Amino acid sequence: MADKEQDLASLVAKIEQLEERQTITAKYLLGVKRQLNEFTDKLDKLQQRVEPQQEIEPSLTNSPTPDEGISNDITNFSDEKFKELRITQIFGVYGDMLLLEAYLAEDKSQEAPMTAQEFWRLYCNGQRDFTGINLAGADFGKNSPKDVNLSQANLSGAKLSGKWRGNNFSWANLCGANLCGVDLCLANLRWANLKGTDLSNAYLSSAKLNEANLDAAYLHQANLQFVELEKASLKKANLSKADLTSASLREVNLSEANLSQASLSETTNLSMANLSGANLKAANLRKAKLMRTNLSHANLSQVNLIGTDLEGANLKEANLQQALYNTTTIFPMGFDATQTGAYLIAPGVSLQNANLAGMNLKTLNLSGVNLQEANLAGADLGQVNLSGANLQAADLCRVNLSNANLTGADLQGANLSAANLSSANLTGANLQQAKLSAVNLCYTNLNGATLSEADLRGAKFERTNLEQANLKDAKLDGVMLNNANLNGAIMPDGTTQE
């Protein structure tokens, strides 16, 4: 039985080795079509470096197939030597030509750097192809070029601002560049080197960054919506507060990356990604796909995992303290979330003193939940069902409760300062001694609600229903109640409004 297991392991290793070879070859095949189209014009200039034309056809005819003549032992080859060997074996003389083109482009990128002024002069004269050009350290100002090809260009240490959307930076070297706030929406950055690059506040929506190197890159508050990052490397990158909504991060390497407070919700795909040791504290992963993702030793404290698919994920020694999950969250087989310190979000549960500040809880059913003295400051509770919930002394300042159902809820002593309660239903709710200064109560239903001793200074009342509400001793300084329905309401002085 042991021999069979060894044979199986050996077979798997060989398959993985072949897949790795195929992946390396595939990368270079992508550039073949463009290269071959250029060879016709350049062939005369290359005659002195290649065999005579009459030898090309026999060489192509007799060139080995992709897997012929390749030694099983590739350990003596560096990655670059192996790539060169594969290209030569697959394409024969044309493989040599491909390598020569690559060497020429590399030599070009190592020439004395072109200044930004010279670049713009050439651009204004109609040049758009800057393949392999050396622009290291150039400061491009806030100009916005269009349809520019900077593939394989050396832009290390360069400064780009303005709009560069849709331009081609594939295989470019942007290591250490300053791209703070730049607009690179729809740009092609496949296989680009962005190691240590500053992309803070950059706009990269729908950009293509497949297999790019973003190790240690600074992407704080970057807009990465709908971005393609499959198989990219972002080891130790800083993505704090970045927006990765609907991004494709399949098989991406985010080990030890900082994703605190990042938004990775809804259709974000992190399947088979490496997030080992990553910091995801307070990140929004609601409804995200993390199937077979490596989250070992990751910090998932206060993370929103509501509706998240974690099937087959590695959660070994991950920190899930105060993370949120519900009955639609899919955990790996055998994983017990109740032992992690995470909060189950469901009707009737006790979340007393829970820290849910800034969480996205919209549209959830939280009827009958005990949230006494809980921290919900800045949370999104739009359209949530909190009917009959206990919210005594809870911190709800700046919370969004628009269109929420709070019928019969107990909000005595709660802090709702600057909250949005527009179009919410608080019929029969208890808001005694609640702090409601600067709250939005437009179109809110407070029929029969108790607002005695509540602080309503600066509150907005527009078509608010206060019928039969109790406002005795409430503070209403600066409040306009002209358009509110006060039929049968008890006013601050104790009189009943007719």
XYZ file of C-alpha atoms in Angstrom:
498
model
C 0.000 0.000 0.000
C 2.916 2.329 0.802
C 4.452 1.695 -2.658
C 1.163 2.628 -4.339
C 0.994 5.845 -2.335
C 4.569 6.685 -3.333
C 3.772 5.969 -6.988
C 0.703 8.183 -6.759
C 2.695 10.983 -5.122
C 5.347 10.660 -7.824
C 2.701 10.826 -10.545
C 1.137 13.927 -8.982
C 4.554 15.580 -8.777
C 5.228 14.846 -12.444
C 1.830 16.236 -13.449
C 2.471 19.412 -11.453
C 5.880 19.737 -13.112
C 4.340 19.409 -16.565
C 1.654 21.950 -15.655
C 4.351 24.377 -14.510
C 6.197 23.938 -17.801
C 2.971 24.501 -19.714
C 2.239 27.669 -17.714
C 5.681 29.123 -18.447
C 5.315 28.327 -22.134
C 1.808 29.800 -22.277
C 3.051 33.123 -20.955
C 5.483 33.461 -23.839
C 3.012 32.237 -26.440
C 0.831 35.271 -25.755
C 3.420 37.548 -27.288
C 4.192 35.321 -30.246
C 1.432 36.570 -32.540
C 2.485 40.190 -32.225
C 6.149 39.316 -32.531
C 5.676 37.219 -35.675
C 3.741 40.012 -37.368
C 6.719 42.286 -36.829
C 9.310 39.784 -38.037
C 8.392 40.203 -41.723
C 9.482 43.833 -41.678
C 12.539 43.159 -39.552
C 13.805 39.993 -41.236
C 16.246 41.788 -43.558
C 17.901 43.457 -40.582
C 18.237 40.147 -38.743
C 19.808 38.132 -41.609
C 23.271 38.451 -40.125
C 22.094 36.969 -36.794
C 20.093 33.967 -38.033
C 20.682 31.153 -40.485
C 20.131 31.796 -44.185
C 16.512 31.838 -45.318
C 16.877 28.527 -47.175
C 17.635 26.761 -43.878
C 14.570 28.112 -42.068
C 11.989 25.761 -43.607
C 13.935 22.506 -42.930
C 14.649 23.763 -39.442
C 10.964 24.405 -38.833
C 10.016 21.047 -40.352
C 12.458 19.156 -38.187
C 11.965 21.228 -35.046
C 11.048 19.096 -32.052
C 7.556 18.911 -30.649
C 6.972 20.733 -27.356
C 7.827 17.747 -25.201
C 10.528 16.030 -27.299
C 14.134 16.214 -26.288
C 13.451 17.811 -22.948
C 15.415 16.364 -20.098
C 13.395 15.103 -17.159
C 15.936 16.751 -14.908
C 15.442 20.510 -15.102
C 16.923 21.264 -11.721
C 20.172 22.498 -13.262
C 18.373 25.260 -15.183
C 17.471 28.639 -13.802
C 13.973 29.910 -14.594
C 15.318 32.155 -17.348
C 17.425 29.395 -18.922
C 14.463 27.040 -18.843
C 12.252 29.631 -20.556
C 14.896 30.180 -23.236
C 15.253 26.434 -23.786
C 11.486 25.987 -24.168
C 11.165 28.842 -26.658
C 14.040 27.534 -28.779
C 12.741 23.964 -28.750
C 9.184 24.928 -29.616
C 9.879 27.479 -32.343
C 13.294 26.481 -33.659
C 14.874 29.432 -35.461
C 11.825 31.562 -34.758
C 12.411 30.786 -31.095
C 15.890 32.250 -31.432
C 14.337 35.277 -33.080
C 11.871 35.655 -30.212
C 14.708 35.582 -27.724
C 16.649 38.091 -29.784
C 13.643 40.422 -29.794
C 13.347 40.048 -26.028
C 17.040 40.811 -25.592
C 16.750 43.859 -27.849
C 13.737 45.129 -25.874
C 15.619 44.531 -22.642
C 18.660 46.374 -23.971
C 16.359 49.198 -25.051
C 14.874 49.455 -21.571
C 18.395 49.675 -20.141
C 19.402 52.607 -22.348
C 19.784 56.072 -20.857
C 16.341 57.110 -19.562
C 14.178 59.264 -21.785
C 12.857 62.401 -20.123
C 9.149 63.006 -19.660
C 9.474 66.082 -21.882
C 10.882 63.988 -24.729
C 8.113 61.423 -24.235
C 5.417 64.088 -24.527
C 7.126 65.604 -27.574
C 7.044 62.236 -29.345
C 3.466 61.675 -28.193
C 2.349 65.044 -29.571
C 4.029 64.128 -32.867
C 1.807 61.066 -33.134
C 3.962 58.292 -31.650
C 1.983 55.787 -29.598
C 4.238 52.728 -29.465
C 6.818 53.041 -26.682
C 7.472 49.329 -26.245
C 10.545 48.635 -24.125
C 11.403 52.310 -23.663
C 13.397 53.414 -20.615
C 11.479 56.075 -18.691
C 12.866 55.300 -15.256
C 12.298 58.127 -12.786
C 10.303 60.255 -15.231
C 7.668 62.642 -13.843
C 4.760 62.740 -16.311
C 2.793 65.475 -14.557
C -0.984 65.419 -14.817
C -1.222 64.842 -18.558
C -3.555 62.103 -19.792
C -2.334 60.111 -22.819
C -4.558 57.794 -24.843
C -3.895 54.553 -26.737
C -0.272 54.366 -25.566
C 1.678 51.080 -25.671
C 4.221 50.946 -22.836
C 4.579 47.176 -22.715
C 7.988 46.061 -21.419
C 8.832 49.694 -20.643
C 11.049 50.608 -17.709
C 9.030 52.965 -15.509
C 10.731 52.143 -12.236
C 10.596 55.081 -9.855
C 8.457 57.074 -12.295
C 5.586 59.338 -11.223
C 2.251 59.045 -13.007
C -0.843 61.083 -12.230
C -3.817 62.150 -14.280
C -5.694 59.678 -16.479
C -3.868 56.719 -18.040
C -6.957 54.576 -18.424
C -7.001 51.843 -21.042
C -3.276 52.070 -21.845
C -0.998 49.030 -22.199
C 1.569 48.434 -19.426
C 1.892 44.659 -19.835
C 5.290 43.344 -18.706
C 6.283 46.906 -17.750
C 8.607 47.572 -14.821
C 6.834 49.954 -12.434
C 8.790 48.895 -9.385
C 8.823 51.656 -6.775
C 6.805 54.020 -8.965
C 4.535 56.715 -7.529
C 1.027 56.085 -8.863
C -0.823 57.741 -6.000
C -4.304 58.772 -7.151
C -3.644 57.854 -10.788
C -6.527 56.732 -13.015
C -5.659 53.331 -14.511
C -9.196 52.098 -15.106
C -9.327 49.450 -17.858
C -5.516 49.529 -18.174
C -3.599 46.392 -19.165
C -1.055 45.644 -16.427
C -0.725 41.905 -16.981
C 2.619 40.535 -15.762
C 3.720 44.053 -14.782
C 6.207 44.555 -11.953
C 4.574 46.826 -9.377
C 6.629 45.701 -6.424
C 6.671 48.360 -3.715
C 4.660 50.749 -5.891
C 2.501 53.456 -4.303
C -1.046 52.986 -5.632
C -2.856 54.615 -2.734
C -6.191 56.160 -3.752
C -5.575 54.975 -7.318
C -8.461 54.131 -9.648
C -7.940 50.636 -11.049
C -11.536 49.663 -11.731
C -11.755 46.893 -14.369
C -7.975 46.944 -14.868
C -6.210 43.712 -15.854
C -3.495 42.750 -13.369
C -3.381 39.011 -13.973
C -0.121 37.504 -12.690
C 1.286 40.944 -11.891
C 3.809 41.379 -9.071
C 2.378 43.693 -6.405
C 4.421 42.461 -3.474
C 4.684 45.109 -0.739
C 2.663 47.542 -2.888
C 0.743 50.319 -1.112
C -2.919 50.208 -2.183
C -4.563 52.019 0.720
C -8.096 53.142 -0.281
C -7.500 52.116 -3.889
C -10.531 51.485 -6.108
C -10.164 47.914 -7.365
C -13.765 47.198 -8.294
C -14.121 44.521 -10.993
C -10.322 44.275 -11.281
C -8.723 41.086 -12.635
C -6.009 39.859 -10.269
C -5.978 36.127 -10.964
C -2.687 34.529 -9.898
C -1.198 37.918 -9.017
C 1.228 38.211 -6.111
C 0.398 40.714 -3.366
C 2.522 39.360 -0.552
C 2.750 41.857 2.309
C 0.810 44.421 0.251
C -1.217 47.098 2.050
C -4.842 47.043 0.869
C -6.383 48.647 3.940
C -9.741 50.268 3.150
C -9.382 49.269 -0.506
C -12.568 48.581 -2.477
C -12.322 45.138 -4.087
C -16.040 44.692 -4.695
C -16.664 42.176 -7.489
C -12.915 41.751 -8.059
C -11.573 38.460 -9.393
C -8.862 37.276 -6.985
C -8.806 33.593 -7.826
C -5.490 31.969 -6.854
C -4.011 35.321 -5.835
C -1.227 35.359 -3.238
C -2.153 37.711 -0.394
C -0.050 36.107 2.301
C 0.692 38.541 5.138
C -1.168 41.299 3.273
C -3.046 44.039 5.128
C -6.727 44.022 4.132
C -8.116 45.667 7.248
C -11.452 47.394 6.579
C -11.242 46.449 2.907
C -14.451 45.795 0.982
C -14.490 42.348 -0.628
C -18.226 41.782 -0.614
C -20.873 40.435 -2.949
C -19.351 38.737 -6.005
C -15.661 39.019 -5.051
C -13.966 35.728 -5.946
C -11.087 34.665 -3.673
C -11.300 30.960 -4.417
C -8.006 29.106 -3.897
C -6.286 32.363 -2.921
C -3.475 32.419 -0.374
C -4.390 34.671 2.546
C -2.265 32.940 5.144
C -1.229 35.371 7.847
C -3.180 38.204 6.199
C -4.796 40.964 8.258
C -8.483 41.198 7.321
C -9.681 42.894 10.479
C -13.110 44.508 9.990
C -13.081 43.691 6.264
C -16.393 43.260 4.482
C -16.528 39.755 2.997
C -20.299 39.531 2.870
C -21.347 36.998 0.198
C -17.750 36.678 -1.024
C -16.459 33.403 -2.485
C -13.556 31.892 -0.536
C -13.779 28.245 -1.555
C -10.553 26.362 -0.773
C -8.886 29.610 0.253
C -5.896 29.462 2.604
C -6.791 31.591 5.632
C -4.493 29.890 8.112
C -3.234 32.273 10.823
C -5.258 35.093 9.208
C -6.798 37.862 11.311
C -10.542 37.698 10.617
C -11.643 39.574 13.717
C -14.751 41.726 13.168
C -14.978 40.487 9.569
C -18.406 40.337 7.942
C -18.877 36.726 6.798
C -22.634 36.873 6.317
C -23.555 34.708 3.343
C -19.867 33.988 2.634
C -18.853 30.683 1.024
C -15.849 29.189 2.874
C -16.288 25.627 1.673
C -12.985 23.765 1.844
C -11.139 26.812 3.215
C -8.180 26.443 5.574
C -9.041 28.287 8.798
C -6.322 26.745 10.946
C -5.506 29.120 13.824
C -7.426 31.960 12.154
C -8.757 34.674 14.482
C -12.545 35.042 14.124
C -13.199 37.026 17.300
C -16.303 39.218 16.829
C -16.656 38.169 13.183
C -20.229 37.999 11.852
C -21.897 34.993 10.261
C -25.423 33.751 9.729
C -27.223 30.592 8.704
C -26.315 31.130 5.042
C -22.561 31.256 5.759
C -20.847 28.082 4.519
C -17.944 26.919 6.693
C -15.560 24.009 5.987
C -16.828 20.583 6.957
C -16.380 19.967 10.682
C -15.701 23.628 11.515
C -17.574 24.844 14.621
C -18.043 28.619 14.408
C -19.637 28.741 17.867
C -16.227 28.052 19.418
C -14.445 30.949 17.699
C -15.896 34.016 19.422
C -17.769 34.995 16.251
C -21.309 36.405 16.395
C -24.246 34.502 14.943
C -26.591 37.046 13.351
C -30.111 35.618 13.498
C -33.547 36.449 14.940
C -33.798 36.274 18.730
C -30.073 35.891 19.481
C -28.299 37.778 22.260
C -25.700 40.286 21.093
C -25.585 42.329 24.265
C -22.500 44.598 24.382
C -21.452 43.345 20.943
C -19.190 45.519 18.792
C -20.879 45.858 15.397
C -19.656 49.346 14.541
C -19.567 50.061 10.817
C -20.963 46.654 9.887
C -23.099 46.027 6.808
C -26.267 44.418 8.166
C -28.777 45.771 5.679
C -31.896 43.740 4.828
C -31.217 41.174 7.604
C -33.866 39.765 9.925
C -32.881 40.747 13.481
C -36.329 40.657 15.021
C -36.297 40.123 18.777
C -32.502 40.424 18.992
C -30.944 41.627 22.248
C -28.562 44.464 21.340
C -28.584 46.192 24.697
C -25.551 48.502 25.040
C -24.191 47.202 21.728
C -21.961 49.399 19.564
C -23.558 49.889 16.139
C -22.087 53.302 15.364
C -21.916 53.951 11.634
C -23.465 50.584 10.762
C -25.659 50.071 7.711
C -29.029 48.761 8.899
C -31.063 49.864 5.926
C -34.274 47.830 5.476
C -33.336 45.637 8.447
C -36.026 44.005 10.571
C -35.508 44.989 14.230
C -39.107 44.640 15.336
C -39.310 43.899 19.045
C -35.531 44.218 19.416
C -33.875 45.396 22.631
C -31.634 48.365 21.811
C -31.546 49.996 25.226
C -28.523 52.285 25.655
C -27.126 51.081 22.320
C -24.758 53.321 20.352
C -26.534 54.007 17.052
C -24.974 57.342 16.149
C -24.619 57.922 12.396
C -26.324 54.586 11.716
C -28.399 54.073 8.583
C -31.875 52.804 9.510
C -33.738 54.054 6.464
C -36.787 51.926 5.658
C -36.034 49.755 8.710
C -38.737 47.996 10.718
C -38.455 48.986 14.400
C -42.051 48.440 15.456
C -42.230 47.828 19.183
C -38.442 48.126 19.552
C -36.992 49.319 22.871
C -34.548 52.190 22.236
C -34.677 53.756 25.683
C -31.526 55.784 26.328
C -30.057 54.857 22.938
C -27.760 57.270 21.116
C -29.173 57.948 17.635
C -27.414 61.259 17.010
C -27.124 62.068 13.286
C -28.763 58.747 12.403
C -30.850 58.283 9.267
C -34.330 57.021 10.157
C -36.080 58.268 7.033
C -39.112 56.181 6.068
C -38.468 53.836 9.019
C -41.360 52.299 10.924
C -41.133 52.942 14.689
C -44.780 52.384 15.531
C -45.069 51.844 19.289
C -41.291 52.069 19.780
C -39.832 53.232 23.097
C -37.449 56.177 22.582
C -37.636 57.596 26.086
C -34.519 59.647 26.950
C -33.002 58.717 23.605
C -30.475 61.041 21.963
C -31.957 62.037 18.592
C -30.177 65.312 17.862
C -29.732 66.043 14.137
C -31.515 62.789 13.281
C -33.337 62.411 9.950
C -36.991 61.574 10.658
C -38.444 62.520 7.280
C -41.402 60.309 6.334
C -40.792 58.270 9.523
C -43.726 56.546 11.204
C -43.662 57.224 14.975
C -47.324 56.471 15.583
C -47.811 55.816 19.301
C -44.066 55.990 19.985
C -42.729 57.158 23.345
C -40.356 60.119 22.981
C -40.631 61.592 26.476
C -37.436 63.347 27.631
C -35.848 62.572 24.271
C -33.329 65.027 22.821
C -34.662 65.968 19.366
C -32.800 69.248 18.905
C -31.958 69.864 15.266
C -33.930 66.819 14.093
C -35.485 66.882 10.614
C -39.260 66.354 10.506
C -40.794 66.244 7.039
C -44.172 64.529 6.744
C -43.319 62.620 9.917
C -46.166 60.701 11.530
C -46.248 61.558 15.268
C -49.892 60.678 15.761
C -50.543 59.808 19.428
C -46.808 59.945 20.147
C -45.648 61.005 23.615
C -43.302 64.022 23.431
C -43.606 65.122 27.068
C -40.472 66.965 28.257
C -38.784 66.294 24.921
C -36.219 68.835 23.704
C -37.361 70.286 20.377
C -35.219 73.422 20.082
C -34.897 74.539 16.467
C -37.303 71.866 15.230
C -39.945 72.621 12.570
C -43.063 70.467 13.029
C -45.257 72.264 10.478
C -45.526 69.306 8.118
C -45.677 66.605 10.804
C -48.837 64.733 11.779
C -49.373 65.538 15.476
C -52.957 64.373 15.879
C -53.423 63.186 19.463
C -49.741 63.683 20.282
C -48.706 64.706 23.792
C -46.560 67.824 23.432
C -43.504 68.739 25.575
C -45.650 70.885 27.883
C -47.999 67.961 28.549
C -50.870 69.233 26.405
C -52.499 67.003 23.831
C -52.500 68.195 20.246
C -55.962 68.305 18.719
